Coordinates of C-alpha atoms in Angstrom, one line a residue:
S443 CA -67.0 -37.2 63.5
G444 CA -66.4 -37.1 59.8
D445 CA -62.9 -37.9 60.2
T446 CA -63.6 -40.8 62.6
A447 CA -65.6 -42.1 60.0
T448 CA -63.3 -41.9 56.9
L449 CA -60.7 -43.4 59.2
S450 CA -63.1 -46.3 60.1
A451 CA -64.0 -47.1 56.7
Y452 CA -60.2 -46.7 55.5
T453 CA -59.4 -49.4 58.3
R454 CA -62.1 -51.6 57.3
A455 CA -60.7 -51.4 53.7
E456 CA -57.4 -52.3 54.8
E457 CA -58.5 -55.4 57.1
E458 CA -60.7 -56.6 53.8
R459 CA -57.8 -56.4 51.7
S460 CA -55.3 -58.2 54.1
F461 CA -58.1 -60.7 54.2
A462 CA -58.2 -61.2 50.9
D463 CA -54.6 -61.6 50.5
A464 CA -54.5 -64.2 53.2
K465 CA -57.3 -66.1 51.7
R466 CA -55.6 -66.0 48.5
I467 CA -52.4 -67.2 49.6
Y468 CA -54.1 -69.8 51.6
D469 CA -56.2 -71.0 48.3
E470 CA -52.8 -71.0 46.4
L471 CA -51.1 -73.5 49.2
L472 CA -54.2 -75.9 49.0
W473 CA -54.2 -75.8 45.1
Y474 CA -50.4 -76.3 45.3
A475 CA -50.9 -79.0 47.6
A476 CA -53.7 -80.7 45.9
A477 CA -52.2 -80.5 42.4
N478 CA -49.1 -81.9 43.6
N479 CA -51.1 -84.9 45.4
R480 CA -49.6 -83.7 48.9
I481 CA -53.1 -84.0 50.3
K482 CA -56.4 -85.6 49.3
G483 CA -59.6 -83.8 49.0
D484 CA -60.6 -85.3 52.6
G485 CA -57.3 -83.9 54.1
S486 CA -55.6 -87.1 54.4
R487 CA -52.4 -87.3 53.2
A488 CA -51.6 -89.1 49.9
T489 CA -48.7 -91.6 48.9
D490 CA -48.3 -91.3 45.3
E491 CA -46.2 -89.0 43.0
P492 CA -47.1 -85.5 42.0
K493 CA -49.5 -85.5 39.0
E494 CA -49.3 -81.7 38.1
A495 CA -46.6 -79.5 38.3
F496 CA -46.7 -76.0 40.1
R497 CA -47.7 -73.0 37.9
P498 CA -46.7 -69.7 39.3
R499 CA -48.8 -67.2 40.4
L500 CA -48.3 -63.4 41.4
R501 CA -50.9 -61.0 42.1
A502 CA -50.2 -57.2 42.0
R503 CA -51.7 -53.8 42.6
F504 CA -51.9 -50.8 39.8
A505 CA -49.1 -48.7 40.2
G506 CA -50.6 -45.6 39.3
K507 CA -49.1 -45.4 36.0
R508 CA -50.8 -45.3 32.8
L509 CA -48.6 -45.9 29.9
M510 CA -50.5 -43.7 27.4
E511 CA -48.0 -43.9 24.5
Y512 CA -47.6 -47.4 24.8
G513 CA -51.0 -48.7 25.4
G514 CA -50.7 -50.3 28.7
V515 CA -50.3 -50.3 32.4
G516 CA -47.8 -50.5 35.1
V517 CA -48.3 -52.6 38.2
Q518 CA -46.3 -52.5 41.8
V519 CA -44.1 -55.6 40.8
G520 CA -40.4 -55.3 39.9
T521 CA -38.7 -57.5 37.3
D522 CA -36.7 -59.3 39.8
E523 CA -40.0 -59.7 42.1
F524 CA -41.8 -61.1 38.8
L525 CA -39.2 -63.7 37.6
D526 CA -38.4 -64.7 41.3
A527 CA -42.0 -65.7 41.6
G528 CA -41.3 -68.2 38.9
F529 CA -41.9 -66.7 35.7
A530 CA -39.1 -66.5 32.5
L531 CA -38.7 -64.4 29.6
G532 CA -40.4 -66.2 26.8
D533 CA -43.0 -67.6 28.9
T534 CA -46.8 -67.0 28.2
V535 CA -49.2 -66.4 30.8
D536 CA -52.8 -66.0 31.8
I537 CA -53.7 -62.5 33.3
R538 CA -57.0 -61.9 35.4
F539 CA -57.9 -58.1 36.4
S540 CA -59.8 -57.6 39.7
N541 CA -63.0 -56.4 37.4
G542 CA -63.1 -59.9 35.8
F543 CA -61.5 -59.3 32.4
A544 CA -59.3 -61.8 31.6
T545 CA -57.4 -62.9 28.8
N546 CA -55.0 -66.4 28.2
N547 CA -51.8 -67.4 26.6
I548 CA -49.8 -63.8 27.2
P549 CA -46.3 -63.6 26.0
V550 CA -43.8 -62.4 28.7
Y551 CA -40.9 -60.5 26.7
D552 CA -38.3 -57.7 27.5
G553 CA -39.2 -56.0 24.3
Y554 CA -42.1 -55.2 22.2
Y555 CA -41.9 -58.4 19.9
V556 CA -45.4 -58.4 18.7
D557 CA -47.5 -56.9 15.8
L558 CA -48.9 -53.4 16.9
D559 CA -51.8 -53.4 19.2
E560 CA -51.4 -57.2 20.4
L561 CA -51.2 -57.5 24.2
L562 CA -48.0 -58.6 26.0
V563 CA -46.3 -58.4 29.3
V564 CA -43.2 -56.3 29.0
C565 CA -40.3 -56.8 31.7
M566 CA -38.2 -53.7 31.2
D567 CA -36.4 -50.9 33.5
D568 CA -37.1 -53.2 36.6
E569 CA -41.1 -52.7 35.8
I570 CA -43.9 -55.1 34.7
R571 CA -46.1 -53.4 32.2
I572 CA -49.2 -54.9 30.7
Q573 CA -49.4 -53.4 27.2
K574 CA -51.3 -53.5 23.8
S575 CA -48.2 -52.9 22.0
F576 CA -48.3 -49.3 21.1
G577 CA -51.9 -49.5 20.4
S578 CA -55.3 -48.7 22.1
D579 CA -55.4 -48.0 25.9
L580 CA -55.8 -51.0 27.9
F581 CA -57.0 -49.2 30.7
I582 CA -60.3 -48.4 28.6
D583 CA -60.3 -51.6 26.9
A584 CA -60.3 -53.8 29.7
G585 CA -62.5 -51.4 31.5
L586 CA -60.4 -50.7 34.4
S587 CA -60.9 -48.3 37.1
E588 CA -58.7 -47.1 40.2
P589 CA -57.6 -49.0 42.2
F590 CA -57.5 -52.5 41.0
S591 CA -55.2 -55.5 41.0
V592 CA -53.9 -58.1 38.3
E593 CA -53.1 -61.7 38.9
F594 CA -50.7 -63.7 36.8
T595 CA -50.4 -67.1 36.2
L596 CA -48.1 -69.2 34.0
H597 CA -49.7 -70.9 30.9
E598 CA -46.9 -72.1 29.5
A599 CA -43.2 -72.2 30.3
G600 CA -41.2 -71.1 27.1
G601 CA -44.4 -71.1 25.2
C602 CA -42.6 -68.4 23.0
L603 CA -38.9 -68.4 23.7
E604 CA -38.0 -68.7 20.0
V605 CA -39.3 -65.2 19.4
Q606 CA -37.7 -63.9 22.5
T607 CA -34.5 -65.5 22.0
A608 CA -34.8 -64.2 18.4
L609 CA -35.7 -60.4 18.8
S610 CA -33.7 -59.8 22.1
L611 CA -31.0 -57.9 20.3
V612 CA -28.3 -55.3 21.6
Y613 CA -25.8 -53.4 19.1
L614 CA -22.5 -51.8 20.2
D615 CA -22.0 -48.2 20.5
D616 CA -18.0 -48.4 19.8
R617 CA -17.0 -47.6 16.0
N618 CA -14.2 -50.0 16.3
D619 CA -16.6 -52.9 16.2
Y620 CA -18.3 -52.2 12.7
A621 CA -16.7 -52.6 9.6
S622 CA -17.6 -49.1 8.1
D623 CA -18.4 -45.7 9.2
E624 CA -21.7 -46.5 7.1
A625 CA -22.2 -49.8 9.2
F626 CA -21.9 -48.1 12.2
A627 CA -24.4 -45.3 11.3
N628 CA -26.7 -47.6 9.5
F629 CA -26.0 -44.7 7.0
R630 CA -26.9 -45.5 3.3
T631 CA -28.9 -44.2 -0.1
L632 CA -32.2 -45.7 -0.8
S633 CA -32.6 -47.7 -3.9
G634 CA -34.6 -49.9 -5.8
G635 CA -37.3 -49.4 -8.8
E636 CA -37.0 -46.2 -10.2
L637 CA -35.5 -43.9 -7.2
A638 CA -33.6 -41.1 -8.2
P639 CA -29.8 -42.3 -7.6
N640 CA -27.6 -40.9 -4.8
T641 CA -30.7 -38.5 -3.7
Y642 CA -32.2 -40.0 -0.9
F643 CA -30.5 -41.2 2.3
R644 CA -31.5 -43.0 5.6
G645 CA -29.7 -43.8 8.8
A646 CA -28.8 -42.8 12.6
S647 CA -29.5 -39.5 14.2
P648 CA -27.3 -36.6 13.8
C649 CA -28.0 -34.8 16.7
D650 CA -29.0 -37.4 19.3
D651 CA -25.6 -38.4 20.5
R652 CA -26.8 -41.0 23.0
R653 CA -25.4 -43.9 21.1
N654 CA -22.0 -42.0 20.4
R655 CA -22.7 -41.7 16.7
A656 CA -24.0 -38.3 16.0
S657 CA -20.5 -37.1 15.0
C658 CA -20.1 -40.0 12.6
V659 CA -23.4 -39.6 10.7
D660 CA -22.9 -35.8 10.6
Q661 CA -19.5 -36.5 8.5
L662 CA -21.4 -38.7 6.3
V663 CA -24.6 -36.7 5.7
K664 CA -21.9 -33.4 5.0
V665 CA -20.0 -36.2 2.3
A666 CA -23.2 -37.2 0.7
G667 CA -24.3 -33.3 0.3
I668 CA -27.5 -33.4 2.1
D669 CA -29.8 -30.3 1.7
C670 CA -32.7 -31.4 3.6
I671 CA -33.2 -33.5 6.9
I672 CA -36.2 -34.9 7.7
D673 CA -36.2 -35.7 11.7
L674 CA -38.9 -38.1 12.5
A675 CA -37.4 -38.7 16.3
D676 CA -37.6 -35.0 17.7
T677 CA -40.1 -32.1 18.1
K678 CA -38.7 -28.7 17.2
E679 CA -37.9 -27.8 21.1
K680 CA -35.8 -30.8 21.4
I681 CA -33.8 -29.7 17.8
D682 CA -33.4 -26.3 19.4
A683 CA -31.9 -27.7 22.2
Y684 CA -29.7 -30.0 20.7
Y685 CA -28.5 -26.7 18.3
A686 CA -27.8 -24.9 21.4
D687 CA -25.8 -27.9 23.0
E688 CA -22.1 -26.6 22.8
E689 CA -20.8 -30.1 23.6
L690 CA -22.6 -31.8 20.3
D691 CA -20.0 -32.2 17.5
A692 CA -22.4 -32.1 14.6
P693 CA -21.5 -28.5 12.6
Y694 CA -22.7 -29.5 9.3
W695 CA -26.3 -30.5 11.0
K696 CA -25.9 -27.2 13.0
S697 CA -25.2 -25.3 9.6
R698 CA -28.5 -27.2 8.1
V699 CA -30.5 -26.0 11.0
S700 CA -29.1 -22.6 10.5
A701 CA -30.2 -22.9 6.9
E702 CA -33.9 -23.9 8.1
K703 CA -33.5 -27.2 6.2
V704 CA -33.7 -29.2 9.3
H705 CA -37.5 -30.3 9.2
S706 CA -39.2 -31.7 12.6
H707 CA -41.9 -34.5 11.8
Y708 CA -41.7 -36.2 15.5
L709 CA -43.7 -39.7 15.2
D710 CA -44.6 -42.1 18.5
A711 CA -44.2 -45.4 17.7
N712 CA -47.8 -46.6 16.4
Y713 CA -47.9 -46.5 12.8
R714 CA -51.2 -47.6 13.0
A715 CA -52.3 -44.5 14.8
E716 CA -54.2 -41.9 12.9
S717 CA -51.6 -38.8 14.1
Y718 CA -48.8 -41.3 12.4
R719 CA -50.3 -41.2 9.5
K720 CA -51.0 -37.6 9.3
G721 CA -47.2 -37.0 10.4
I722 CA -46.0 -39.1 7.3
V723 CA -47.8 -37.3 5.1
A724 CA -46.5 -34.1 6.3
A725 CA -43.2 -35.7 6.0
L726 CA -43.3 -36.7 2.7
R727 CA -44.8 -33.2 1.7
T728 CA -41.5 -31.7 2.9
I729 CA -39.8 -34.1 0.8
Q730 CA -41.9 -33.1 -2.4
A731 CA -40.9 -29.4 -1.5
C732 CA -36.9 -30.2 -0.8
D733 CA -34.4 -28.9 -3.2
G734 CA -31.5 -31.5 -3.0
P735 CA -30.5 -34.6 -1.6
C736 CA -32.9 -35.4 1.3
Y737 CA -31.6 -37.4 4.6
I738 CA -34.6 -39.4 6.6
H739 CA -33.8 -40.4 10.3
C740 CA -35.1 -41.2 13.7
Q741 CA -33.0 -42.2 16.5
E742 CA -31.3 -45.2 14.9
G743 CA -32.7 -45.0 11.6
K744 CA -34.5 -48.2 11.9
D745 CA -38.3 -48.3 12.8
R746 CA -40.1 -45.1 12.1
T747 CA -37.5 -44.4 9.3
G748 CA -38.1 -47.9 8.2
F749 CA -41.8 -47.3 8.0
L750 CA -41.5 -44.1 5.7
C751 CA -38.7 -45.6 3.5
I752 CA -40.9 -48.7 2.7
L753 CA -43.4 -46.2 1.2
I754 CA -41.0 -44.2 -0.5
E755 CA -39.4 -47.2 -2.2
S756 CA -43.0 -48.8 -3.1
L757 CA -43.9 -45.4 -4.5
A758 CA -40.7 -45.3 -6.7
G759 CA -41.8 -48.8 -7.8
A760 CA -38.8 -51.0 -5.8
T761 CA -40.0 -54.6 -5.8
L762 CA -41.1 -56.5 -2.6
D763 CA -37.8 -58.2 -2.4
E764 CA -35.7 -55.0 -2.7
I765 CA -37.6 -53.2 -0.3
E766 CA -37.2 -56.0 2.2
R767 CA -33.3 -56.0 1.4
D768 CA -33.4 -52.3 2.5
Y769 CA -35.5 -52.8 5.4
M770 CA -33.4 -55.9 6.7
R771 CA -30.2 -54.5 6.0
T772 CA -30.2 -52.1 9.4
Y773 CA -30.2 -55.6 11.4
A774 CA -27.1 -56.6 9.6
N775 CA -25.6 -53.1 10.3
Y776 CA -26.6 -53.2 13.9
Y777 CA -26.8 -57.1 15.1
Y778 CA -24.9 -59.0 11.9
V779 CA -28.0 -61.0 11.2
D780 CA -29.0 -61.8 7.4
K781 CA -30.0 -64.9 6.0
T782 CA -26.7 -66.3 5.9
T783 CA -25.4 -65.7 9.5
D784 CA -28.4 -66.6 11.2
A785 CA -31.4 -67.6 9.0
V786 CA -33.4 -68.4 11.9
R787 CA -33.4 -64.8 13.7
Y788 CA -33.6 -63.0 10.3
Q789 CA -36.9 -64.6 9.4
C790 CA -37.8 -64.1 12.9
I791 CA -37.5 -60.2 12.7
R792 CA -39.0 -60.4 9.0
E793 CA -41.9 -61.8 10.1
V794 CA -42.7 -59.6 13.2
Y795 CA -41.0 -55.9 12.1
F796 CA -41.1 -56.1 8.5
G797 CA -44.2 -58.3 8.1
G798 CA -45.8 -56.4 10.6
I799 CA -45.4 -53.3 8.5
V800 CA -46.8 -55.0 5.5
R801 CA -49.3 -57.0 6.9
F802 CA -50.8 -53.6 7.7
L803 CA -50.4 -52.0 4.5
T804 CA -51.8 -54.7 2.4
G805 CA -54.1 -56.5 4.6
A806 CA -52.4 -59.8 3.4
P807 CA -50.9 -62.8 4.8
S808 CA -47.4 -63.3 4.2
D809 CA -48.3 -66.0 1.4
R810 CA -50.2 -63.5 -0.4
W811 CA -47.9 -60.6 -0.5
T812 CA -46.9 -58.7 -3.7
T813 CA -45.1 -55.9 -5.0
E814 CA -48.5 -54.6 -6.5
N815 CA -50.8 -55.2 -3.5
L816 CA -48.0 -53.2 -1.5
R817 CA -47.9 -50.4 -3.7
A818 CA -51.9 -50.3 -3.8
G819 CA -51.9 -50.4 0.1
V820 CA -49.5 -47.6 0.3
E821 CA -51.5 -45.2 -1.9
K822 CA -54.6 -46.0 0.3
Y823 CA -52.6 -45.1 3.2
L824 CA -51.8 -41.8 1.9
T825 CA -55.4 -40.7 0.6
D826 CA -56.8 -41.8 3.8
G827 CA -54.1 -39.3 5.4
G828 CA -55.3 -36.8 3.0
M829 CA -53.2 -36.9 0.2
S830 CA -54.7 -36.2 -3.1
E831 CA -54.1 -38.6 -6.3
E832 CA -52.5 -35.7 -7.8
E833 CA -49.9 -35.1 -5.0
I834 CA -48.9 -39.0 -4.9
A835 CA -48.2 -38.6 -8.9
L836 CA -46.2 -35.2 -8.2
L837 CA -44.5 -36.9 -5.2
V838 CA -43.8 -40.0 -7.6
A839 CA -42.1 -37.9 -10.1
K840 CA -39.9 -36.2 -7.7
L841 CA -38.6 -39.5 -6.4
T842 CA -38.1 -41.0 -9.5
G843 CA -36.2 -37.6 -10.8
K844 CA -38.6 -37.3 -13.8
E845 CA -40.2 -34.0 -11.8
G846 CA -41.2 -31.3 -14.8
R847 CA -40.8 -34.0 -17.5

């Protein structure tokens, strides 16, 4: 009898869902017809021209996938189905969850083209994800509980198309497409302010060969005489796996592993998170303890590496312009984007990525950024992460080659 009651309850629930879906479709058809003046409120046909364009709508159920690292949830709709429903990359949408939580004017992108913790819809890997970009947990913030559904409604066609177009970037993995090994590997020495020359380097991974760069990076690291390697992308276990891979052509990197000179300081993507701050502080303490030239990398030498290098350069007295120039060089290396070749895209990248970090560290809008308030923000970020003022002073002496003077 218990099984029969359970089956009966399940059947009723399925019937209710089917009825709700049918009613929703019927209501949408009525709305579409009324919005386009095809029928009047009394049911008679209209003869004048449509007054309002149809706004695409789509309802989807929770896919049972909470994207904890990215601050979001996945729904049971693929990218093709979403786009076929009338939406497009660069649109903005209104979102309403079945629990009543709603939010409007949310961008639809194929990447994370917003500040951290801002809401967006991501079309990626044939999935539709609603996310607070690498931020807090949307599942909790929206008061969701399983099961739930969500409805998307077009807010503005092309409402954020300029950002989508500017930031939807793809780079190539063939060395022949680049002017130099350094550009291909995104490899360079840090400079600016009083940074010790030819001592701190940054670039792509010398061990993760998914983008065919490990061997090239390994050679550049060897020529630069790198002693200490700071890996922001890989756990100790992953480094051990790369070391054991006989097909990985990175002999100098492997020699640094053998000498216990490769240090794992894995970071996720959310630089606002306390765990990220703790990882940054740990990485800087390792740099403080390094004896020779130091190489900093994540996978591409772009985001996590870029964040840490902003801190290092600022502490060493680099100007805001010098720090921006180094940060944006990655986009010239990988994507051929600079102020001269593509000023519009350059400014968009600067505002979203570089600007997001500087806004976070300074708490100031772009018209109030200064070298001084960035330095103050960097020091506060580190002291809040557990570094003492004395530690910071010793680190600055190390970075500027004044240690022991």
